[in-house]
Coordinates of C-alpha atoms and ligand atoms in Angstrom, one line a residue:
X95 CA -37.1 76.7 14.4
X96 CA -35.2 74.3 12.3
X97 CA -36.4 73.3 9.3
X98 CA -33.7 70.7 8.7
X99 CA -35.8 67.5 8.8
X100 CA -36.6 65.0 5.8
X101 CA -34.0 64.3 3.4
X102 CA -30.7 66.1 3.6
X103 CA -29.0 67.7 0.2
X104 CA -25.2 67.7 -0.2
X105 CA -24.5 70.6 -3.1
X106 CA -20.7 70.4 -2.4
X107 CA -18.1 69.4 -5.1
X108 CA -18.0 65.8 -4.0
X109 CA -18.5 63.7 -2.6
X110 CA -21.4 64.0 -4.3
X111 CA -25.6 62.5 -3.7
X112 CA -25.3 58.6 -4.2
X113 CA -28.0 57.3 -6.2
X114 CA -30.7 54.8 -4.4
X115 CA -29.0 52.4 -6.8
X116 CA -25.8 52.5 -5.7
X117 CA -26.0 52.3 -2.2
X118 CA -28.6 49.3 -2.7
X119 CA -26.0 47.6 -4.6
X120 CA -23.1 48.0 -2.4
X121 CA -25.4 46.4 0.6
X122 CA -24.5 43.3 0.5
X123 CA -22.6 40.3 2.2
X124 CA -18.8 40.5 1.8
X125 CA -18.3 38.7 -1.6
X126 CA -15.7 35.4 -2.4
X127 CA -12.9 37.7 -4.1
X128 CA -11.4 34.3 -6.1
X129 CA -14.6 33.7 -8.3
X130 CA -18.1 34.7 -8.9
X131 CA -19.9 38.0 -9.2
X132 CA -17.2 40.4 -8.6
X133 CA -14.3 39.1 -10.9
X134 CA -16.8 39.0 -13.7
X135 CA -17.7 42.5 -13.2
X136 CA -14.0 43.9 -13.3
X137 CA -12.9 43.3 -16.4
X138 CA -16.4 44.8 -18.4
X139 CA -16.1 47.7 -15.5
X140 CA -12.7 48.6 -17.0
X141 CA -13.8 48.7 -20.1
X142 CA -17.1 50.5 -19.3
X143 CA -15.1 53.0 -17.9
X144 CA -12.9 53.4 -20.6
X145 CA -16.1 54.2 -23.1
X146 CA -16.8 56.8 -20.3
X147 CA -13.6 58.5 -20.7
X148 CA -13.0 57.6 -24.3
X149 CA -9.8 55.4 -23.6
X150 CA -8.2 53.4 -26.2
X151 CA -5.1 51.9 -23.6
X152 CA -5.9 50.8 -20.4
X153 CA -7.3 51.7 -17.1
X154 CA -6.5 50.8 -14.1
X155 CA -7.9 51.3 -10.4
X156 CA -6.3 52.3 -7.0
X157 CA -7.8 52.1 -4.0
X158 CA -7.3 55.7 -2.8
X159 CA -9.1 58.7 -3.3
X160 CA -7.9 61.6 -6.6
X161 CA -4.4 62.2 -4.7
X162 CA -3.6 58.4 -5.5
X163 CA -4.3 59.4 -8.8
X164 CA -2.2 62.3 -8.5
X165 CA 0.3 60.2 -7.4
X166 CA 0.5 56.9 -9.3
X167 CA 0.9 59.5 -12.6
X168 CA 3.2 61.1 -11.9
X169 CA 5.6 58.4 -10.5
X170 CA 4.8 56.1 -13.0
X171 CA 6.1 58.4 -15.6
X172 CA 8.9 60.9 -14.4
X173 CA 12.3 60.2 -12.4
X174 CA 13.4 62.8 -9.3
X175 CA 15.2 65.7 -11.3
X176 CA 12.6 65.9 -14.4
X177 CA 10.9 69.0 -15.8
X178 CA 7.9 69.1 -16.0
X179 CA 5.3 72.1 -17.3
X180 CA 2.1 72.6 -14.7
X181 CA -0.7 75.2 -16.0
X182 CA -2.1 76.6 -12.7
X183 CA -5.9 78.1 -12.3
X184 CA -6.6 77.3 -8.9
X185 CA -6.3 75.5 -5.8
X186 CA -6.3 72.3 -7.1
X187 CA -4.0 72.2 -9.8
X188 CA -1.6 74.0 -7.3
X189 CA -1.8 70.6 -5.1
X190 CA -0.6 68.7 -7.8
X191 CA 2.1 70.9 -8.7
X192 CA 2.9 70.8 -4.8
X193 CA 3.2 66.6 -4.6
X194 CA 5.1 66.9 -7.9
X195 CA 7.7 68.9 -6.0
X196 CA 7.4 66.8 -3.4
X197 CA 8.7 64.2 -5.0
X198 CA 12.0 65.6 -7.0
X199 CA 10.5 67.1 -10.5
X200 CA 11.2 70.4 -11.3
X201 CA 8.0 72.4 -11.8
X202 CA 7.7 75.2 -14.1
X203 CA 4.1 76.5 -13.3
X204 CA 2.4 78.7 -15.7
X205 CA -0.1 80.7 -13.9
X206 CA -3.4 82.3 -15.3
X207 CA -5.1 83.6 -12.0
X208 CA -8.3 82.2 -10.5
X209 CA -11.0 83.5 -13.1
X210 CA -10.3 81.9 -15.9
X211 CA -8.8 78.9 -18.0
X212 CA -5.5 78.9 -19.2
X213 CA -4.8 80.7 -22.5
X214 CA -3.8 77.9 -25.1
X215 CA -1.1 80.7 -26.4
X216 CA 0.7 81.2 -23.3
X217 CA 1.1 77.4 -23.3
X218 CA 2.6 76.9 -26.6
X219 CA 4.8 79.9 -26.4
X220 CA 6.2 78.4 -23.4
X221 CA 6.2 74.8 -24.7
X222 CA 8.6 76.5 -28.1
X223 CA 10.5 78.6 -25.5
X224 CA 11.8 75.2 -24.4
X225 CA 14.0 74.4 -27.4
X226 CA 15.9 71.0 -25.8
X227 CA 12.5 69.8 -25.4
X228 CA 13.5 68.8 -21.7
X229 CA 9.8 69.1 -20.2
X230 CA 8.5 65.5 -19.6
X231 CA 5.2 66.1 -19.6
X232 CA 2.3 68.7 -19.5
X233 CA 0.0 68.8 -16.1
X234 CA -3.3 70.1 -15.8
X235 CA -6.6 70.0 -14.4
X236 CA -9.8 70.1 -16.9
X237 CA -11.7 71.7 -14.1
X238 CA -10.4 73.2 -11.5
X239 CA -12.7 72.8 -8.4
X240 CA -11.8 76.0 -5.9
X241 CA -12.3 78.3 -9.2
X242 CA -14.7 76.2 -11.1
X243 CA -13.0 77.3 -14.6
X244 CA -12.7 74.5 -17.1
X245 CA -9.9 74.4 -19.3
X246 CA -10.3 73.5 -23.2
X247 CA -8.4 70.3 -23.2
X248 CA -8.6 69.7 -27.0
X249 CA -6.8 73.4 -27.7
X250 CA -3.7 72.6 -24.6
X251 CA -3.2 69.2 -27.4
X252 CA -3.4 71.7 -30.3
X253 CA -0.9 73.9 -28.4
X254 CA 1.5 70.6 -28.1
X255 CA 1.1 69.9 -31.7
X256 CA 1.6 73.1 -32.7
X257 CA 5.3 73.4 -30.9
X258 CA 5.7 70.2 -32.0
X259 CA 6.9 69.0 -28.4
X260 CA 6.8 65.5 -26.9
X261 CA 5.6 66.1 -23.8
X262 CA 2.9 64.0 -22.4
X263 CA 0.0 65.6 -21.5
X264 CA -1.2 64.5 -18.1
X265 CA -5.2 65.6 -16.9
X266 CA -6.6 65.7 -13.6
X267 CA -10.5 65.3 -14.5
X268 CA -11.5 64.4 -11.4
X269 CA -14.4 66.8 -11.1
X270 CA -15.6 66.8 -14.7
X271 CA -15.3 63.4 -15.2
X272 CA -18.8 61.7 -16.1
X273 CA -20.5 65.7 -16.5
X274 CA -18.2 67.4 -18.7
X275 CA -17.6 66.1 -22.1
X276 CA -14.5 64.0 -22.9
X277 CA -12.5 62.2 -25.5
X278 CA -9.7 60.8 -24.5
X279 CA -8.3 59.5 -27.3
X280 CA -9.3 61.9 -29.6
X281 CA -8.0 64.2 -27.8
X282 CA -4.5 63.2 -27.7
X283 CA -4.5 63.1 -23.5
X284 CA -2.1 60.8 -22.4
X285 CA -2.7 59.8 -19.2
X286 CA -6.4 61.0 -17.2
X287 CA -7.1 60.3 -14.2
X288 CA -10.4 60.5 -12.0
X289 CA -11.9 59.4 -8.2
X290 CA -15.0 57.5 -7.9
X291 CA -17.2 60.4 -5.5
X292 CA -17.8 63.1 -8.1
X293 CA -19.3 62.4 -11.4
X294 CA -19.2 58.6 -10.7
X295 CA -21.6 59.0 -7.7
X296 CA -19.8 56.3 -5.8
X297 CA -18.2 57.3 -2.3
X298 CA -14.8 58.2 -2.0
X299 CA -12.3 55.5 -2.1
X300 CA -11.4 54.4 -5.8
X301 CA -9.0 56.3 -8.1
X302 CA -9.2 55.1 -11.7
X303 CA -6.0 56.1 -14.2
X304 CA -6.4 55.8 -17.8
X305 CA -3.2 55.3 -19.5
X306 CA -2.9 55.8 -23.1
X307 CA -0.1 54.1 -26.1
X308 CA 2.3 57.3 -25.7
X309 CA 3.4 56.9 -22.1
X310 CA 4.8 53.3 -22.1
X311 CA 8.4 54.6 -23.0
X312 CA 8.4 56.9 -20.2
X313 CA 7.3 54.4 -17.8
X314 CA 10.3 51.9 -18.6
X315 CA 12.7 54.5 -17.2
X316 CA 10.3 56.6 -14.6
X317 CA 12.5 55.6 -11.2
X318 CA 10.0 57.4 -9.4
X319 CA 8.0 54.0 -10.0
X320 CA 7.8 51.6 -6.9
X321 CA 5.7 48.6 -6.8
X322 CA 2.3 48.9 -5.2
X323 CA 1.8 51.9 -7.5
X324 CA 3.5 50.2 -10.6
X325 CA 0.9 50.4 -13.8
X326 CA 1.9 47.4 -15.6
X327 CA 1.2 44.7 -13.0
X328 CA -2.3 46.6 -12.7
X329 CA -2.8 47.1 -16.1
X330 CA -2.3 43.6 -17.5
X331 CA -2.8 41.3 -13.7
X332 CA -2.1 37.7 -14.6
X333 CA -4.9 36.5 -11.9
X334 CA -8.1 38.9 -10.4
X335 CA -6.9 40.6 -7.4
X336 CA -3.4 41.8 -9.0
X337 CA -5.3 44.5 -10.4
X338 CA -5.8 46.1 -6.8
X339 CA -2.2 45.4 -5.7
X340 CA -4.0 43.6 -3.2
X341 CA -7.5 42.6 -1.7
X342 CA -10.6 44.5 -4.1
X343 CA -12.1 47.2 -3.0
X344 CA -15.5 45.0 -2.9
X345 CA -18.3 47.1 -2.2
X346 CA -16.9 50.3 -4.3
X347 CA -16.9 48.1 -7.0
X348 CA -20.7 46.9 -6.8
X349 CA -21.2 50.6 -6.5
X350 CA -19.7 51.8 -9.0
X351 CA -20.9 49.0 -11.5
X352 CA -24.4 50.1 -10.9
X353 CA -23.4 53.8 -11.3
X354 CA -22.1 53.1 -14.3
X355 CA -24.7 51.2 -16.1
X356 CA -26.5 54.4 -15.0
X357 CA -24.7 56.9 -16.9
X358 CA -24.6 54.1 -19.6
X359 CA -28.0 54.0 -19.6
X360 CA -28.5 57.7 -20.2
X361 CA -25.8 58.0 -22.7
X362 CA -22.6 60.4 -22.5
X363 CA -23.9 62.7 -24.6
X364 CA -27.3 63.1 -22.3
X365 CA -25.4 63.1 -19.3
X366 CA -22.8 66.1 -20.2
X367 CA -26.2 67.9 -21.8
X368 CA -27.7 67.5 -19.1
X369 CA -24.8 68.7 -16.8
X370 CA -24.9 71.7 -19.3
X371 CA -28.6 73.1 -19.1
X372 CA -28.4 72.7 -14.8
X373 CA -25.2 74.7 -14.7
X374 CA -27.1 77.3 -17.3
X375 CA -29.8 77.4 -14.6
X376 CA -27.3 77.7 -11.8
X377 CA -25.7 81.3 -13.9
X378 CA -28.6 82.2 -14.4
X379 CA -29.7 82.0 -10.8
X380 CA -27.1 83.2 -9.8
X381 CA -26.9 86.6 -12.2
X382 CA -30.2 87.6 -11.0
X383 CA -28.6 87.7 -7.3
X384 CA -26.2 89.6 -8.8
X385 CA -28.6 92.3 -10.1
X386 CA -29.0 93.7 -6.5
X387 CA -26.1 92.9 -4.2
X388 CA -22.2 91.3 -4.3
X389 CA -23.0 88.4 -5.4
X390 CA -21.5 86.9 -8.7
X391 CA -20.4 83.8 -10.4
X392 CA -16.5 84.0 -9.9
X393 CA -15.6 83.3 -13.8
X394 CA -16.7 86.3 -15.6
X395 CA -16.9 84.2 -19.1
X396 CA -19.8 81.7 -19.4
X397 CA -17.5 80.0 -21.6
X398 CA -14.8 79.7 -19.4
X399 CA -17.0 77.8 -16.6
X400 CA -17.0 74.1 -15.3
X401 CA -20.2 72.5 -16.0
X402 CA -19.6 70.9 -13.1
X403 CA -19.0 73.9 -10.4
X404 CA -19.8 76.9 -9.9
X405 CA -18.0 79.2 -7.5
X406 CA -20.2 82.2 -6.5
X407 CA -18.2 85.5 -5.5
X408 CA -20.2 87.5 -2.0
X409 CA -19.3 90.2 0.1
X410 CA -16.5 89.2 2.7
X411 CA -18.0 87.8 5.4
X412 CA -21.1 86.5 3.5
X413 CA -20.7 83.3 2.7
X414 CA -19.7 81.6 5.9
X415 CA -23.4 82.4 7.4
X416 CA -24.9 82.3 4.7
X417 CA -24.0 78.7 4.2
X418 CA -24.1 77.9 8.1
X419 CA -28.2 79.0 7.9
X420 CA -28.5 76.9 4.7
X421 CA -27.1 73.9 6.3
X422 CA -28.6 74.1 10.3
X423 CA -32.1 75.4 9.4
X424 CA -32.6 73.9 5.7
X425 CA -30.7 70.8 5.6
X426 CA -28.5 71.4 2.7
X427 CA -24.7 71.6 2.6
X428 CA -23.0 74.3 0.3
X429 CA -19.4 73.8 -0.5
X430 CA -17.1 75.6 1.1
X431 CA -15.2 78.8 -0.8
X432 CA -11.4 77.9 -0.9
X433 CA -8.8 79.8 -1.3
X434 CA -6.1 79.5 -4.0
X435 CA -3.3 77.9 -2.3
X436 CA -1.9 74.6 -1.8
X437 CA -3.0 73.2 1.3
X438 CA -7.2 74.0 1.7
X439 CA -7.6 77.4 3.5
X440 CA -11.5 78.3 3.8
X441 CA -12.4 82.0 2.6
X442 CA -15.3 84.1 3.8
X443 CA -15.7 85.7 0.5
X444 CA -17.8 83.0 -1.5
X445 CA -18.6 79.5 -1.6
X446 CA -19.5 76.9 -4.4
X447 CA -22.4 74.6 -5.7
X448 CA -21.8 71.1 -6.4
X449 CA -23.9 70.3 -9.7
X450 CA -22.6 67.3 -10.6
X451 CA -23.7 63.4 -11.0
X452 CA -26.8 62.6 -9.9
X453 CA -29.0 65.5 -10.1
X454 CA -32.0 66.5 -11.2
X455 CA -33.8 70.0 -11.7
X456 CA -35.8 69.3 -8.6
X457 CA -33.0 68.8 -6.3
X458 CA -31.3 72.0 -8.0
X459 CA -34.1 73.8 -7.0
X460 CA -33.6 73.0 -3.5
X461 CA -30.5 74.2 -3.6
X462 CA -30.9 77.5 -5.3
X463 CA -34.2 78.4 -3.4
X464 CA -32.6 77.7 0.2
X465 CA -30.2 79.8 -1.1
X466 CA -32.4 82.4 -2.0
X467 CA -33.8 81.9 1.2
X468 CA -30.8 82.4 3.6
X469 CA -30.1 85.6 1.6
X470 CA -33.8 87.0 2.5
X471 CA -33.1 85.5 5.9
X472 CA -29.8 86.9 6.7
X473 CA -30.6 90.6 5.1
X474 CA -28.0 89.7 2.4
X475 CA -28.3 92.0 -0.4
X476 CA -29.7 90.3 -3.5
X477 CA -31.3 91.0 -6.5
X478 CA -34.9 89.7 -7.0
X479 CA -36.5 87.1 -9.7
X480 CA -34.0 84.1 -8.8
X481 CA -36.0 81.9 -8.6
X482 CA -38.3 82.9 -11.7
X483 CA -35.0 82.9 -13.5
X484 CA -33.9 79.2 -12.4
X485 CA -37.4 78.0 -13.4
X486 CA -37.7 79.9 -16.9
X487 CA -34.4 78.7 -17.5
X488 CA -35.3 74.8 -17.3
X489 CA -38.5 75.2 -18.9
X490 CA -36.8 76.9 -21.7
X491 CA -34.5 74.6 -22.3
X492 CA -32.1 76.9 -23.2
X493 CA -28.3 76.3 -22.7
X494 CA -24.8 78.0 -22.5
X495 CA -23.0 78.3 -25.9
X496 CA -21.2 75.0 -26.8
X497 CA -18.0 75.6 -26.9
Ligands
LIG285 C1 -11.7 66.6 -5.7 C2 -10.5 66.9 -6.5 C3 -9.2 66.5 -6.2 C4 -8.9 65.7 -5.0 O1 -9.5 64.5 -4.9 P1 -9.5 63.7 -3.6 O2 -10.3 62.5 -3.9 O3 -9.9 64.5 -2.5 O4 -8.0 63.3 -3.4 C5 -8.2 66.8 -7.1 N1 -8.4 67.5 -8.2 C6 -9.7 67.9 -8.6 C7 -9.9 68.7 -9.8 C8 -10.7 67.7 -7.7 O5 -12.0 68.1 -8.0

């Protein structure tokens, strides 16, 4: 007997739950796109956003999901033949390094396995070993979603500085952005780039780049560029719809209006706390599985995890069933464990919990106890108190370390 009935849960890395208020404010009649609501909102949307990431340039919008972003970065600021320096930690910075190649740069990849960040030293030794200074720019992820380790943004700038090379550095924060702290300016990223279905709890559909001062040099001799992708007409459009290259993206933008008065509302700070003390209670959770069977959080180092993600490590051929029975008898959806190569290949030896946007300790409870659930259910080997852990944990309070 299914139990699936009621409201479904979606614990996958995005798209992730759309708040109530969202989807109430993208249902709606299709909107004049000359005047009225939706060219007012635009222009304070941009700059909402740009509080959000801590952007003191500009940001612009594609309709497209993260690869656009991918994308539009990378041609707007590198000609066929460039080097570039990729730091690799899973899956998904891989598949920009992949596109990259794609399209003519020369990829160096520094590589730092699938457990943990990269190592800030191994960076700048690399960025000094390149003594002409030919590397365009520096590529990473902040998290990277397959392996759900985050890496310390603020010490790859530090690294930069430190070898005293030019390169741009270029972050895909596409599932941190809105749950893990950061500062884009202060932080000396130069171009960031997000999708509207993670942390922005908006379906898929809209890329958003943030551009910062640095990378306007670049871009006045980046062939790579072509028009519909071009930053400058988007960044500063002479009349409304230039900043889409076209017809707006109506709804999205409604959508993510509302989902962004919502973080807003909370404040930053509260929203990447929060984000913080539910991926504590996931760990936590998760170690006490771990006490009694195969089951672990993939990145050893509680400092070294998204806030975001987690990745949890089972026995091979564990995680396929086990999030089969969570999703046909329970109703919720685990993400899928992925292995680390380019193109998505699904692996039987773990899967990962979305914990990102709009959540709540209730709904994270859901999720961990159906979890703990299809473990009992399936004879999975487990350690006991899982659930005693997840609840002592929030009503505790307590949190990982800041880094
Ligand atoms: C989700 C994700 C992507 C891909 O985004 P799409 O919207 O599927 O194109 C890229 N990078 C990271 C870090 C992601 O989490």
């Amino acid at each position: 007997m299914s139990l699936a009935f009621g409201r479904d849960h979606l614990a996958i890395p995005g798209p992730s739950v759309i708040p109530d208020r969202v989807l109430r404010a993208m249902h709606r009649n299709a909107p004049n796109i000359y005047a009225g609501p939706l060219v007012d909102l635009t222009k304070g949307l941009l700059d909402d956003l740009k509080r959000v990431a801590g952007c003191e340039g500009y940001a612009i919008f594609y309709i497209g999901n993260g690869h656009a972003g991918w994308e539009a970065s990378l041609c707007n600021t590198l000609s066929r033949g460039d080097r570039i320096l990729a730091l690799v930690t899973g899956r998904f910075s891989l598949g920009w390094v992949q596109m990259a190649r794609q399209l003519g740069i020369e990829v160096e990849t520094l590589e730092f396995g699938v457990t943990e960040p990269a190592d800030p030293a191994r960076v700048q030794a690399a960025l000094e070993a390149d003594t002409d200074k030919r590397f365009k720019a520096l590529i990473t992820v902040q998290t990277d979603t397959s392996t759900s380790t985050s890496n310390d943004i603020q010490a790859l700038r530090k690294a930069l500085d430190a070898a005293d090379h030019p390169a741009l550095l270029m972050v895909d924060a596409i599932a941190s952005f809105g749950c893990e702290p950061m500062r884009m300016h202060d932080w000396g990223v130069d171009v960031l780039l997000t999708a509207s279905q993670k942390g922005l709890m908006t379906p898929p559909g809209l890329a958003i780049v943030f551009i910062g001062e640095k990378v306007w040099p670049l871009h006045e001799v980046a062939t790579l560029n072509t028009p519909y992708w071009n930053w400058k007409a988007r960044a500063r459009p002479s009349v409304f719809p230039d900043h889409f290259g076209g017809t707006p993206p109506t709804h999205h933008l409604f959508g993510l209006r509302e989902a962004v008065d919502m973080l807003l509302e909370e404040s930053m700070e509260h929203v990447w706390e929060r984000h913080r003390t539910l991926a504590g209670c996931v760990w936590a959770t998760v170690d006490a599985w771990s006490a009694g069977g195969e089951i672990r959080c993939h990145v050893p180092n509680p400092l070294h995890r998204s806030t975001a993600v987690t990745a949890v490590d089972t026995a091979d051929g564990d995680s396929n069933r086990l999030r089969d029975w969570c999703e046909t008898q329970l109703g919720v959806v685990l993400g899928v464990g992925l292995k680390p190569t380019p193109t998505a290949t699904v692996v039987d030896t773990g899967f990962r919990i979305g914990h990102m946007g709009h959540l709540n300790p209730a709904m994270l409870f859901g999720t961990l106890a159906s979890i703990d659930a299809g473990l009992k259910a399936l004879d999975i080997p487990h350690g006991s108190g899982a659930l005693e852990a997840a609840s002592s944990w929030i009503a505790q309070g307590l949190r990982p370390s800041e880094r």
